[in-house]
Amino acid sequence: MNVLIIGNGAREHAFARAIAGSSRVEKVFVAPGNGGTALMGGNVVNVPLKALQLDELLEFARENRVLLTVVGPEQPLEAGIVDRFRAAGMKIVGPVQAAARLESSKVFAKDFMRRHGIPTAGYRVFRDLPAANNYVESISSATFPPQVIKASGLCAGKGVIIAFDKDQALKANGELFEDRIFGSAADEVVIEDFLHGQEASVFALTDGREYRLFLPAQDHKRIGEGDTGKNTGGMGAYAPAPLVTPEVMRKVEERIIRPTLAGMAEEGMPYTGFLYVGLMIDRGEPSVVEFNARLGDPETQVVLPLLKSDLFDALLASVEGGLGEVPFLMHEGAAATVVMASGGYPDAFETGKPVVIEPGTEQPDEVTIFHAGTSLDDGQLRTCGGRVLSVTALGSTLQESLERAYRAVGRIRFEGAYYRRDIGAKAL
Ligand code: AMP
Ligand code: GLY
């Protein structure tokens, strides 16, 4: 059986690794993939098609006897790739367009949570500047509680501004509605209450009825150590996140995951594929910061290596049903991943730098280097993106996995390489 993976990041490299070894899988195509998937060899092949070339991807899948397609990023989900493949009788992992609105429309997600009593920050929705400004003006200046101002549409994780006083909130409204810094993604704007606590992410795979949980993870979104500086796609992650105790997980299932799946089914758009629940946990009480319709990057690079069972079998069951019956066991221990980025990221950075990895850096079952922004040109590995590599290690403890990951990072060189030295530090 052949599998097609769509996307070009470290997340998709991790999918390729997890799927290529499955006994039932013949070829794994990655569209477009990256230098890491190009180097895998064996049954893994890059295909020069981009994630939004829906017609071409469908044609490719049909012509190459692809039994199952796995979608990494959110844009093709928003564009309706699952609807298209299904209409053509093809099996694909992910939610249909209407259900993917849990990620692609914050207004949809917030209203859905309100309809179903799912815990999340209080909010209002605005469609023009005067209304948004009136609302901000109506809040007392003296006790102004921080407001989180969000573009409703997809913004690659960057469409959120936290305003600590009235002036900042009015400025943010102007940037979204007048300066259009997020373009049409901010045609609708959510202004919500600031949640206190610590963030973690929980990932479910679902066939629309039953669901299975990966280990909870924690991302590091800021560029700087101590969670300072600009937001990025994510600079490192680890799992399991001790913050998500069994008791918290029980609450997440009871109050968030089950009502979400039941609510989506009840509203006529059963949710299938991966559900990413971004949580704020305050004194053991979880609420939803955001939903995503896919797995996270870099979280995938720790949650998939910790899955002991066959990922392909679970993915197929999420499409065909019967997900409750497939094995879904985790390894003991922990995983950590450290992202190595191009100097300057998330602002402007240079590309084309040769990447040198000392032989022996990767160790079976211990250290895996997932590629994000690399390309393989005439046998030379070069940087081609902001996030370049995601270096993952497993260990019997979080401490051990972090030590191994950082030791491996020390054996990798490219000009201008930057990484955070405090991944996982909060959990130790
Ligand atoms: P989002 O795109 O909704 O995930 O928001 C991006 C980041 O902004 C989150 O990961 C949080 O760190 C922060 N954030 C979003 N909403 C809130 C909120 N209501 N309270 C506190 N922080 C928030
Ligand atoms: N790491 C955050 C995300 O994938 O959205």
XYZ file of C-alpha atoms and ligand atoms in Angstrom:
456
model
C 0.000 0.000 0.000
C 1.278 3.459 -0.846
C 0.930 6.516 1.353
C 1.084 10.216 0.441
C 2.162 12.759 3.063
C 1.491 16.416 2.300
C 3.791 19.111 3.678
C 7.453 20.112 3.857
C 8.360 20.482 7.519
C 9.897 18.457 10.319
C 6.381 17.319 11.191
C 6.066 15.652 7.803
C 9.554 14.143 8.103
C 8.399 12.634 11.413
C 5.255 11.273 9.728
C 7.409 9.753 6.988
C 9.672 8.079 9.564
C 6.750 6.669 11.494
C 4.898 5.393 8.425
C 7.789 4.132 6.264
C 8.576 1.326 8.708
C 5.045 -0.059 8.826
C 4.929 -3.623 7.512
C 1.878 -2.935 5.337
C 3.329 0.164 3.661
C 5.152 -0.082 0.355
C 5.975 3.433 -0.858
C 5.768 6.709 1.024
C 5.470 9.825 -1.134
C 6.106 13.206 0.476
C 4.816 16.296 -1.323
C 6.913 18.353 -1.498
C 9.034 17.054 1.390
C 12.486 18.463 2.216
C 16.164 17.544 2.373
C 15.505 15.147 5.237
C 12.840 13.155 3.427
C 15.038 13.226 0.301
C 17.877 11.640 2.314
C 15.695 8.864 3.745
C 15.928 6.762 0.591
C 14.447 3.271 0.704
C 10.720 3.464 0.145
C 10.441 7.247 0.732
C 10.261 9.549 -2.302
C 9.754 13.307 -2.578
C 7.187 14.527 -5.093
C 7.496 18.102 -6.417
C 3.925 19.181 -5.596
C 2.987 21.891 -3.100
C 0.373 21.549 -0.371
C -2.171 23.758 -2.147
C -1.970 22.076 -5.568
C -5.107 20.114 -4.776
C -5.932 18.964 -8.328
C -2.393 17.776 -8.970
C -2.156 16.026 -5.602
C -5.407 14.179 -6.249
C -4.278 13.179 -9.724
C -0.929 12.002 -8.336
C -2.616 9.954 -5.606
C -4.880 8.226 -8.133
C -2.110 7.476 -10.604
C 0.247 6.125 -7.970
C -2.170 3.812 -6.161
C -2.048 5.854 -2.972
C -4.256 4.121 -0.426
C -4.010 6.754 2.267
C -3.129 10.466 2.260
C -2.002 12.286 5.404
C -2.221 16.088 5.546
C 0.399 17.884 7.644
C -0.388 21.625 7.491
C -3.645 23.550 7.913
C -3.871 25.425 4.590
C -4.971 22.475 2.435
C -7.510 21.498 5.111
C -8.961 25.008 5.009
C -9.001 24.771 1.201
C -11.122 21.597 1.360
C -8.604 18.913 0.393
C -10.411 16.277 2.470
C -13.752 16.998 0.781
C -12.082 16.760 -2.638
C -10.279 13.483 -1.974
C -13.340 11.913 -0.378
C -15.549 12.936 -3.286
C -13.095 11.110 -5.532
C -13.335 8.004 -3.338
C -9.852 8.441 -1.865
C -8.940 7.857 1.776
C -7.431 10.875 3.541
C -6.698 11.752 7.171
C -8.101 15.093 8.278
C -11.330 17.010 8.808
C -13.591 18.236 5.996
C -13.492 21.962 5.255
C -16.518 22.785 7.425
C -14.999 20.943 10.397
C -11.533 22.408 9.843
C -13.117 25.753 10.782
C -12.285 24.789 14.367
C -8.842 26.061 13.327
C -9.454 28.276 10.289
C -12.096 30.476 11.936
C -11.585 31.568 15.517
C -15.100 33.026 15.438
C -16.511 29.617 14.486
C -14.417 27.887 17.179
C -15.395 30.332 19.935
C -19.092 30.270 19.038
C -18.973 26.464 18.857
C -17.409 26.285 22.326
C -20.034 28.669 23.682
C -22.853 26.579 22.163
C -21.476 23.431 23.772
C -20.327 24.761 27.132
C -16.653 24.005 26.463
C -14.350 25.996 28.780
C -12.590 28.873 26.995
C -11.904 32.583 27.596
C -14.887 34.974 27.464
C -14.950 36.890 24.166
C -16.718 39.224 21.753
C -16.609 39.283 17.962
C -16.133 42.492 15.933
C -16.432 43.244 12.228
C -15.424 46.921 12.194
C -13.102 49.354 13.965
C -15.684 51.610 15.666
C -17.431 48.670 17.339
C -14.137 47.171 18.514
C -12.948 50.539 19.827
C -16.263 51.193 21.593
C -15.880 47.911 23.380
C -12.314 48.696 24.489
C -13.444 52.179 25.635
C -16.203 50.568 27.705
C -13.623 48.761 29.837
C -12.477 50.755 32.879
C -8.970 52.202 32.368
C -8.119 51.905 36.034
C -8.537 48.141 36.274
C -8.021 47.315 32.580
C -7.685 43.521 32.402
C -5.363 42.387 29.576
C -7.247 41.712 26.344
C -6.206 39.237 23.685
C -6.973 40.530 20.212
C -7.062 37.899 17.474
C -7.581 37.819 13.746
C -10.220 35.157 13.120
C -8.542 33.587 10.083
C -5.317 31.631 9.575
C -2.155 33.668 10.299
C 0.523 30.984 10.783
C 0.256 31.384 14.554
C 1.079 35.098 14.408
C -2.400 36.693 14.421
C -2.589 37.348 18.158
C -1.843 40.588 20.033
C -1.948 40.818 23.821
C -2.889 44.324 25.031
C -2.073 45.221 28.625
C -3.720 48.649 28.590
C -6.351 50.591 26.706
C -3.898 52.339 24.364
C -2.354 49.048 23.297
C -5.802 47.599 22.654
C -6.902 50.598 20.534
C -3.619 50.421 18.610
C -4.109 46.712 17.958
C -7.656 47.316 16.697
C -6.280 49.908 14.267
C -3.543 47.564 13.056
C -6.036 44.794 12.356
C -8.941 46.791 10.893
C -7.184 49.788 9.301
C -3.574 48.858 8.579
C -4.752 45.310 7.720
C -1.525 43.772 9.031
C -3.171 40.355 8.850
C -5.100 41.103 5.652
C -8.500 39.485 5.245
C -7.751 37.070 8.099
C -8.827 40.010 10.304
C -12.151 40.756 8.573
C -13.527 39.369 11.804
C -11.707 39.953 15.080
C -12.110 38.195 18.407
C -11.330 40.138 21.565
C -11.057 37.785 24.492
C -10.141 37.751 28.147
C -6.567 36.973 29.073
C -6.151 33.550 30.618
C -3.607 32.954 33.359
C -1.783 29.676 33.782
C 0.529 27.425 31.828
C 0.102 26.158 28.301
C 0.202 22.579 27.074
C -1.158 20.714 24.077
C -3.179 17.555 23.833
C -3.592 15.708 20.536
C -6.335 13.304 19.619
C -6.785 11.153 16.526
C -10.452 10.500 15.801
C -12.676 8.674 13.336
C -15.551 10.995 14.279
C -16.859 8.754 17.028
C -13.968 7.194 18.868
C -10.665 8.884 19.627
C -7.180 8.007 20.803
C -4.804 10.294 22.682
C -1.122 10.943 22.141
C 1.028 12.004 25.100
C 0.534 15.649 26.128
C 3.301 17.988 24.973
C 4.597 21.474 25.590
C 5.816 23.780 22.837
C 8.165 26.801 23.197
C 6.688 29.480 20.958
C 8.997 32.422 21.650
C 12.357 32.900 19.955
C 14.242 33.834 23.121
C 15.243 31.941 26.240
C 12.915 32.417 29.207
C 9.993 32.762 26.738
C 10.998 36.217 25.545
C 10.936 37.920 22.156
C 8.870 37.238 19.089
C 6.520 34.360 18.457
C 7.803 31.650 16.145
C 6.386 28.442 14.719
C 7.865 26.732 17.789
C 11.476 26.382 18.963
C 11.301 23.081 20.813
C 8.982 20.699 22.591
C 8.878 17.813 24.992
C 6.475 15.097 26.045
C 4.925 13.939 28.253
C 4.233 17.350 29.840
C 3.989 16.741 33.608
C 1.622 19.717 33.833
C -1.041 17.532 32.252
C -1.550 15.130 35.139
C -3.927 12.173 34.733
C -6.518 14.280 36.579
C -6.108 17.203 34.142
C -6.245 14.775 31.200
C -9.499 13.346 32.536
C -10.978 16.865 32.651
C -9.712 17.585 29.135
C -11.425 14.455 27.836
C -14.644 15.017 29.731
C -15.059 18.749 29.295
C -13.340 19.372 25.963
C -12.643 16.409 23.678
C -15.878 14.445 24.110
C -18.210 17.466 23.896
C -16.267 18.735 20.875
C -16.601 15.464 18.950
C -20.238 15.038 20.016
C -21.033 18.671 19.157
C -19.454 18.489 15.710
C -21.365 15.281 14.928
C -24.602 16.784 16.234
C -24.107 19.837 14.019
C -23.743 17.617 10.964
C -19.972 17.792 10.424
C -18.407 14.865 12.253
C -14.803 15.753 13.055
C -12.192 13.311 11.740
C -8.394 13.316 11.726
C -6.176 15.047 14.244
C -7.564 17.436 16.813
C -4.988 19.669 18.475
C -6.231 21.173 21.711
C -4.116 24.133 22.849
C -4.764 24.460 26.576
C -4.274 26.966 29.344
C -4.131 25.172 32.670
C -4.726 27.230 35.769
C -4.496 25.430 39.105
C -5.469 22.164 37.476
C -8.395 23.610 35.488
C -8.000 23.392 31.695
C -9.534 25.751 29.168
C -9.116 25.967 25.423
C -6.806 28.619 23.975
C -7.141 27.310 20.445
C -8.041 24.307 18.370
C -5.957 23.201 15.406
C -7.118 20.723 12.801
C -3.738 18.967 12.518
C -0.773 17.929 14.616
C 1.582 20.627 15.903
C 5.104 21.339 14.721
C 7.452 20.793 16.685
C 5.135 18.753 18.965
C 4.778 15.989 16.348
C 8.532 15.435 16.562
C 8.099 14.297 20.175
C 4.662 12.682 20.200
C 5.163 10.385 17.186
C 8.521 8.939 18.345
C 6.801 8.100 21.657
C 4.089 6.073 19.896
C 4.983 2.401 20.136
C 2.064 1.085 18.086
C 1.848 1.225 14.308
C 0.827 4.733 13.246
C -0.326 3.622 9.805
C -2.858 1.171 11.268
C -4.297 3.902 13.498
C -4.442 6.416 10.646
C -6.247 3.958 8.403
C -8.713 3.192 11.203
C -9.349 6.929 11.665
C -10.609 6.944 8.065
C -12.326 3.550 7.912
C -13.693 3.547 11.478
C -12.943 1.168 14.334
C -10.216 3.339 15.816
C -11.135 2.009 19.265
C -9.933 -1.471 18.303
C -6.412 -0.720 17.028
C -3.477 -0.849 19.463
C -2.371 2.610 20.545
C 0.431 2.131 23.047
C 3.137 4.564 24.107
C 6.783 4.025 24.945
C 7.902 4.571 28.513
C 10.120 7.574 29.126
C 10.198 10.963 27.464
C 11.113 12.767 24.278
C 12.513 16.227 23.650
C 13.160 18.139 20.454
C 15.369 21.202 19.980
C 14.784 23.335 16.893
C 17.865 24.745 15.160
C 16.945 27.883 13.226
C 18.624 30.230 10.758
C 20.149 33.314 12.422
C 17.618 36.162 12.301
C 14.503 33.968 12.314
C 11.581 34.805 12.778
C 12.622 38.005 10.950
C 14.724 37.997 7.776
C 17.402 35.304 7.521
C 19.853 33.999 4.931
C 19.514 30.608 3.266
C 21.753 28.296 1.241
C 24.181 27.586 4.108
C 25.785 24.129 3.998
C 24.647 21.915 6.893
C 27.245 19.628 8.456
C 26.148 16.750 10.665
C 28.945 14.729 12.302
C 28.693 11.022 11.480
C 27.105 9.040 14.296
C 24.979 11.924 15.545
C 21.801 10.002 14.823
C 21.384 6.916 16.996
C 18.667 4.340 16.350
C 15.921 4.560 18.996
C 17.719 7.469 20.669
C 18.438 10.473 18.452
C 16.669 11.429 15.233
C 17.260 14.570 13.211
C 14.039 15.752 11.593
C 14.535 18.266 8.821
C 12.383 21.362 8.350
C 14.068 24.004 6.176
C 16.677 21.975 4.322
C 17.167 21.043 0.704
C 19.427 18.493 -0.906
C 21.140 19.945 -3.986
C 23.576 17.682 -5.820
C 24.201 15.752 -2.627
C 24.865 18.880 -0.532
C 22.487 19.573 2.332
C 21.703 23.294 2.636
C 19.454 25.521 4.715
C 16.359 26.829 2.942
C 14.053 28.008 5.714
C 13.747 29.668 9.124
C 13.417 26.533 11.162
C 16.097 24.223 9.750
C 16.262 21.093 11.904
C 14.338 19.597 14.803
C 16.663 17.375 16.797
C 14.721 14.792 18.781
C 15.987 12.447 21.476
C 14.291 9.792 23.548
C 15.346 8.991 27.094
C 14.130 7.200 30.154
C 13.534 10.623 31.716
C 12.974 14.106 30.332
C 16.400 15.069 31.665
C 18.061 12.265 29.738
C 16.220 13.056 26.513
C 17.205 16.732 26.798
C 20.863 15.866 27.429
C 20.894 13.608 24.391
C 19.155 16.171 22.193
C 21.571 18.957 23.172
C 24.588 16.663 22.737
C 23.394 15.955 19.188
C 22.786 19.665 18.517
C 26.437 20.254 19.475
C 27.480 17.979 16.605
C 25.565 19.878 13.932
C 26.856 23.032 12.266
C 25.644 25.631 9.813
C 26.503 29.315 9.620
C 24.318 31.448 11.880
C 22.645 28.485 13.604
C 20.477 29.545 16.545
C 18.683 27.436 19.124
C 17.222 27.937 22.569
C 19.238 26.405 25.397
C 16.305 26.152 27.803
C 13.956 23.708 26.091
C 12.194 21.660 28.775
C 13.832 23.616 31.594
C 10.464 24.570 33.080
C 9.500 20.933 33.524
C 12.686 19.789 35.283
P -3.549 31.275 19.335
O -3.137 31.592 17.926
O -4.978 31.497 19.618
O -3.062 29.928 19.769
O -2.690 32.240 20.269
C -1.279 32.246 20.213
C -0.709 32.382 21.597
O -1.220 33.569 22.236
C -1.102 31.254 22.527
O -0.283 30.146 22.405
C -0.982 31.924 23.876
O 0.371 31.962 24.295
C -1.426 33.340 23.613
N -2.859 33.474 23.915
C -3.883 33.327 23.061
N -5.067 33.507 23.674
C -4.787 33.794 24.953
C -5.585 34.101 26.096
N -6.917 34.178 26.026
N -4.949 34.333 27.255
C -3.596 34.277 27.332
N -2.801 34.012 26.309
C -3.372 33.775 25.120
N 3.568 24.441 17.475
C 2.344 25.119 17.296
C 1.573 24.729 16.133
O 1.910 23.810 15.399
O 0.540 25.342 15.897
